[in-house]
Short mmCIF file of C-alpha atoms in Angstrom, two decimals:
data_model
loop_
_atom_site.label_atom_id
_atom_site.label_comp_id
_atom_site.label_asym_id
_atom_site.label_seq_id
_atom_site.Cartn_x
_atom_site.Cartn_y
_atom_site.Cartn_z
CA UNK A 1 14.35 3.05 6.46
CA UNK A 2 16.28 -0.24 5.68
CA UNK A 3 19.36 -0.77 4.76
CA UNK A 4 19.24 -3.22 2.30
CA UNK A 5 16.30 -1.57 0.65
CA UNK A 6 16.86 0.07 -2.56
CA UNK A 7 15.71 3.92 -2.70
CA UNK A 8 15.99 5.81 -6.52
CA UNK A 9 17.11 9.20 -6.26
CA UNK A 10 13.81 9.73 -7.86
CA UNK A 11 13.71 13.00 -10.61
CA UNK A 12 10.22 12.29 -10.92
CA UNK A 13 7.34 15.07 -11.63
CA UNK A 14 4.14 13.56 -12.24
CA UNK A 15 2.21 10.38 -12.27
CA UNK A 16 -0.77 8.82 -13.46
CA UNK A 17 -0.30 5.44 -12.20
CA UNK A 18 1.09 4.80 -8.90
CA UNK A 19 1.78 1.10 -7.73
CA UNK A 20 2.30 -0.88 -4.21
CA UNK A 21 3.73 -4.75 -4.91
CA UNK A 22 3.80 -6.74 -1.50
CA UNK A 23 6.56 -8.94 -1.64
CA UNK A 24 6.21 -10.86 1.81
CA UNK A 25 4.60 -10.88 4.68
CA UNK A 26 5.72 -11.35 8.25
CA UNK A 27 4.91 -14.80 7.57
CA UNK A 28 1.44 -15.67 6.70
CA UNK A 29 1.90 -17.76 3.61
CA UNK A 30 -1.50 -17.53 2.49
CA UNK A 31 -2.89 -14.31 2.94
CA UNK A 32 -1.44 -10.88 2.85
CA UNK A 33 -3.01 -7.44 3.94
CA UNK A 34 -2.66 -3.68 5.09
CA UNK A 35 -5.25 -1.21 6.92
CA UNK A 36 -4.59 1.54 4.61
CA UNK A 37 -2.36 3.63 2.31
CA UNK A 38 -2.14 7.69 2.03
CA UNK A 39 -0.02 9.68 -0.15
CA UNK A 40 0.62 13.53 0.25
CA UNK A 41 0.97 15.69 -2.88
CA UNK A 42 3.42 18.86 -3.01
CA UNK A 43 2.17 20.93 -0.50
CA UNK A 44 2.20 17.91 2.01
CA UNK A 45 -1.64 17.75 2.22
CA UNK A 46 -3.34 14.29 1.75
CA UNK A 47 -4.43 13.60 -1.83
CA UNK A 48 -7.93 12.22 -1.69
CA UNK A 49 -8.96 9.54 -3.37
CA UNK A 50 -12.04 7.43 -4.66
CA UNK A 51 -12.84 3.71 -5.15
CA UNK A 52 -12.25 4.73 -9.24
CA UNK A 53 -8.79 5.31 -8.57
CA UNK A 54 -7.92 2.25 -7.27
CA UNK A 55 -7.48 -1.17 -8.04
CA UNK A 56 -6.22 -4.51 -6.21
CA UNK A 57 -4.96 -7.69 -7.38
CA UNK A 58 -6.15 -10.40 -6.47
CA UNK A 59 -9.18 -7.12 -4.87
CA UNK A 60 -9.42 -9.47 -1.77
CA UNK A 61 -10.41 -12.39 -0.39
CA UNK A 62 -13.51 -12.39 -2.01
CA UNK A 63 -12.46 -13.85 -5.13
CA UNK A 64 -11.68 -17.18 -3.53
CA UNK A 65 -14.63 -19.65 -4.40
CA UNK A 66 -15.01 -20.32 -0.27
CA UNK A 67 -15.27 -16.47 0.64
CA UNK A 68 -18.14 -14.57 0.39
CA UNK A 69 -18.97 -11.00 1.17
CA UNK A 70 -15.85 -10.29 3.18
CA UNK A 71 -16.19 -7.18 4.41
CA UNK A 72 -12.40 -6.43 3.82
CA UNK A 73 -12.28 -5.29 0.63
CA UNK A 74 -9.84 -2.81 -1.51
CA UNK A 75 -11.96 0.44 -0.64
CA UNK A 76 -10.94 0.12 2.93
CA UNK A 77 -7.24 1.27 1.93
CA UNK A 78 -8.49 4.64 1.55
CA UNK A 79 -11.48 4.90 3.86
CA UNK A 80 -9.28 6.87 6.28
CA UNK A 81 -9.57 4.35 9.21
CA UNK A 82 -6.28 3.06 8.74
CA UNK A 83 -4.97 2.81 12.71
CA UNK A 84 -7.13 0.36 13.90
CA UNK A 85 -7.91 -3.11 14.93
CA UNK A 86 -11.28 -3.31 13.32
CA UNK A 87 -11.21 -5.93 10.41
CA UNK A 88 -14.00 -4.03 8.47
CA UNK A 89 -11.72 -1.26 8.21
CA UNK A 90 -8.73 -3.01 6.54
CA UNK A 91 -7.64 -5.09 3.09
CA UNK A 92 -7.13 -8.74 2.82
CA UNK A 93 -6.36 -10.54 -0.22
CA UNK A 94 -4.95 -14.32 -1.34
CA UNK A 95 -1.68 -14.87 -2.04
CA UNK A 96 -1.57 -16.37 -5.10
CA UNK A 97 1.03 -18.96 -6.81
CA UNK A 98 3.88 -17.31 -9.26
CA UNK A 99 2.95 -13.31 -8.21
CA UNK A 100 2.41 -10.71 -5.77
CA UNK A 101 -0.76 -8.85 -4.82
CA UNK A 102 -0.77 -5.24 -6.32
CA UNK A 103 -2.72 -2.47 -5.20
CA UNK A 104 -2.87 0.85 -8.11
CA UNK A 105 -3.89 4.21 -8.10
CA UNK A 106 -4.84 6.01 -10.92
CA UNK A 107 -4.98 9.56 -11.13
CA UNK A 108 -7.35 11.09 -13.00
CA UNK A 109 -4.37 13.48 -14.49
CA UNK A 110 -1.00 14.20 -13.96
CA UNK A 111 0.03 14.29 -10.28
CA UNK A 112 2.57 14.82 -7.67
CA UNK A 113 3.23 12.24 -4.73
CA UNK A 114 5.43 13.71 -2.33
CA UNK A 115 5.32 11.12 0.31
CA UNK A 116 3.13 7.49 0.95
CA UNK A 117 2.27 6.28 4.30
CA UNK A 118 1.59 2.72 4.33
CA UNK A 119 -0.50 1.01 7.33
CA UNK A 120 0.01 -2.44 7.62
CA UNK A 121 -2.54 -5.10 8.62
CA UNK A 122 -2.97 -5.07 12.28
CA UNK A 123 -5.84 -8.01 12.46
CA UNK A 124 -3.40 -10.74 12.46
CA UNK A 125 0.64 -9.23 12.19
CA UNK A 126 1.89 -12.12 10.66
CA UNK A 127 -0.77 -11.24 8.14
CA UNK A 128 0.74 -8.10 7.26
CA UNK A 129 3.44 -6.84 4.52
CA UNK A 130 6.96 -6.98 5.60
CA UNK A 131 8.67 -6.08 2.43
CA UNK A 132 6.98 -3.55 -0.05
CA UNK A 133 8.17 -1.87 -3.74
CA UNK A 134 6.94 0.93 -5.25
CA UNK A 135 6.73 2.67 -8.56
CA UNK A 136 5.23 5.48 -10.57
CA UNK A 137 4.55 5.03 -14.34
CA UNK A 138 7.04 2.11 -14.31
CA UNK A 139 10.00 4.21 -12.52
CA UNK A 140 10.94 1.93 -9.53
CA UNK A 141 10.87 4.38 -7.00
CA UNK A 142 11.97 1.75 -4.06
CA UNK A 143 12.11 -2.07 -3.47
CA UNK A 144 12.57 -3.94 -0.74
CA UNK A 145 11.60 -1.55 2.10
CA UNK A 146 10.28 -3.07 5.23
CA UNK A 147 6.83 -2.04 6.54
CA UNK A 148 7.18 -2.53 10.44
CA UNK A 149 4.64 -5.32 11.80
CA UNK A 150 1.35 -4.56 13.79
CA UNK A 151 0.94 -5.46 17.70
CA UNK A 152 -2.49 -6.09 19.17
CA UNK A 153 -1.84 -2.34 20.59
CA UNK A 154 -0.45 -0.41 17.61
CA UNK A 155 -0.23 -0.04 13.71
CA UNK A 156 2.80 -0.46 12.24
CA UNK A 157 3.28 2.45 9.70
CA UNK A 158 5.52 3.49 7.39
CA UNK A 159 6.30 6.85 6.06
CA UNK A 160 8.32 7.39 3.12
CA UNK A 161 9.32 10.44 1.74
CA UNK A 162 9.48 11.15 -1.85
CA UNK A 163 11.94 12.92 -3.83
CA UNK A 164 10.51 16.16 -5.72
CA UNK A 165 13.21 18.50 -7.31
CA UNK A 166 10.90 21.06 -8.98
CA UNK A 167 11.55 24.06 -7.32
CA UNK A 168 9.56 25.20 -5.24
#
């Protein structure tokens, strides 16, 4: 983990809604993007989730007037394809003036995240997001982490572990 980046010693149970804002890239000014995101509930098994429970903004490069069916849509984050090169597999979305993109999932109830792994965009690196915050039901649960870049040859990943002090 960073340094600089600010981790809350998190007493959180539950959530409902649980959100990603990119903050930079590794220096694409225009467009910003990751392969995929996973996150783990209390028993360390991968929560599964469906298109319903998510939502992008800006939901990707598609909502430019000079784009049109770009296969790299907000569905791909959770396709399970997330180390890999293949552009049909990953997210893509505008950068847009005054804000950052923001990717949401919604739970359908209450629900534990133990852990997020985030895979960055590996299409073009500079492409992908260098500094990351995240939050559950408005509790800023880190900011300013740094999601290691993509080579041609490998995903950069990030795992972060989540704080959960119900006994267990």
């Amino acid at each position: 983990m960073q340094q600089n980046a600010f981790f809350a010693e998190s007493h959180l149970r539950t959530c409902v809604i649980f959100q990603l804002r990119l903050l930079s890239t590794w220096g694409d000014e225009f467009y910003i993007g990751l392969n995929g995101i996973e996150l783990f509930n209390r028993q360390d098994k991968l929560i599964r989730l469906h298109p319903q429970n998510l939502a992008a903004f800006p939901e990707s490069v598609n909502c430019l007037t000079s784009v049109k069916d770009d296969p790299r849509t907000s569905d791909k984050l959770i396709d399970g394809c997330n180390d890999t090169n293949k552009p049909y597999h990953m997210w893509l979305t505008p950068i847009l003036p005054n804000s950052c993109a923001r990717i949401f999932v919604i739970f359908d109830a209450p629900t534990y995240v133990t852990r997020i792994r985030i895979y960055n965009y590996r299409k073009t690196s500079a492409r992908g997001v260098r500094h990351i915050a995240i939050s559950a039901d408005d509790l800023l649960l880190c900011s300013g982490a740094e999601v290691p870049a993509s080579s041609a040859e490998a995903t950069g990943i990030l795992d972060i572990p989540l704080r959960d002090f119900e006994g267990e």
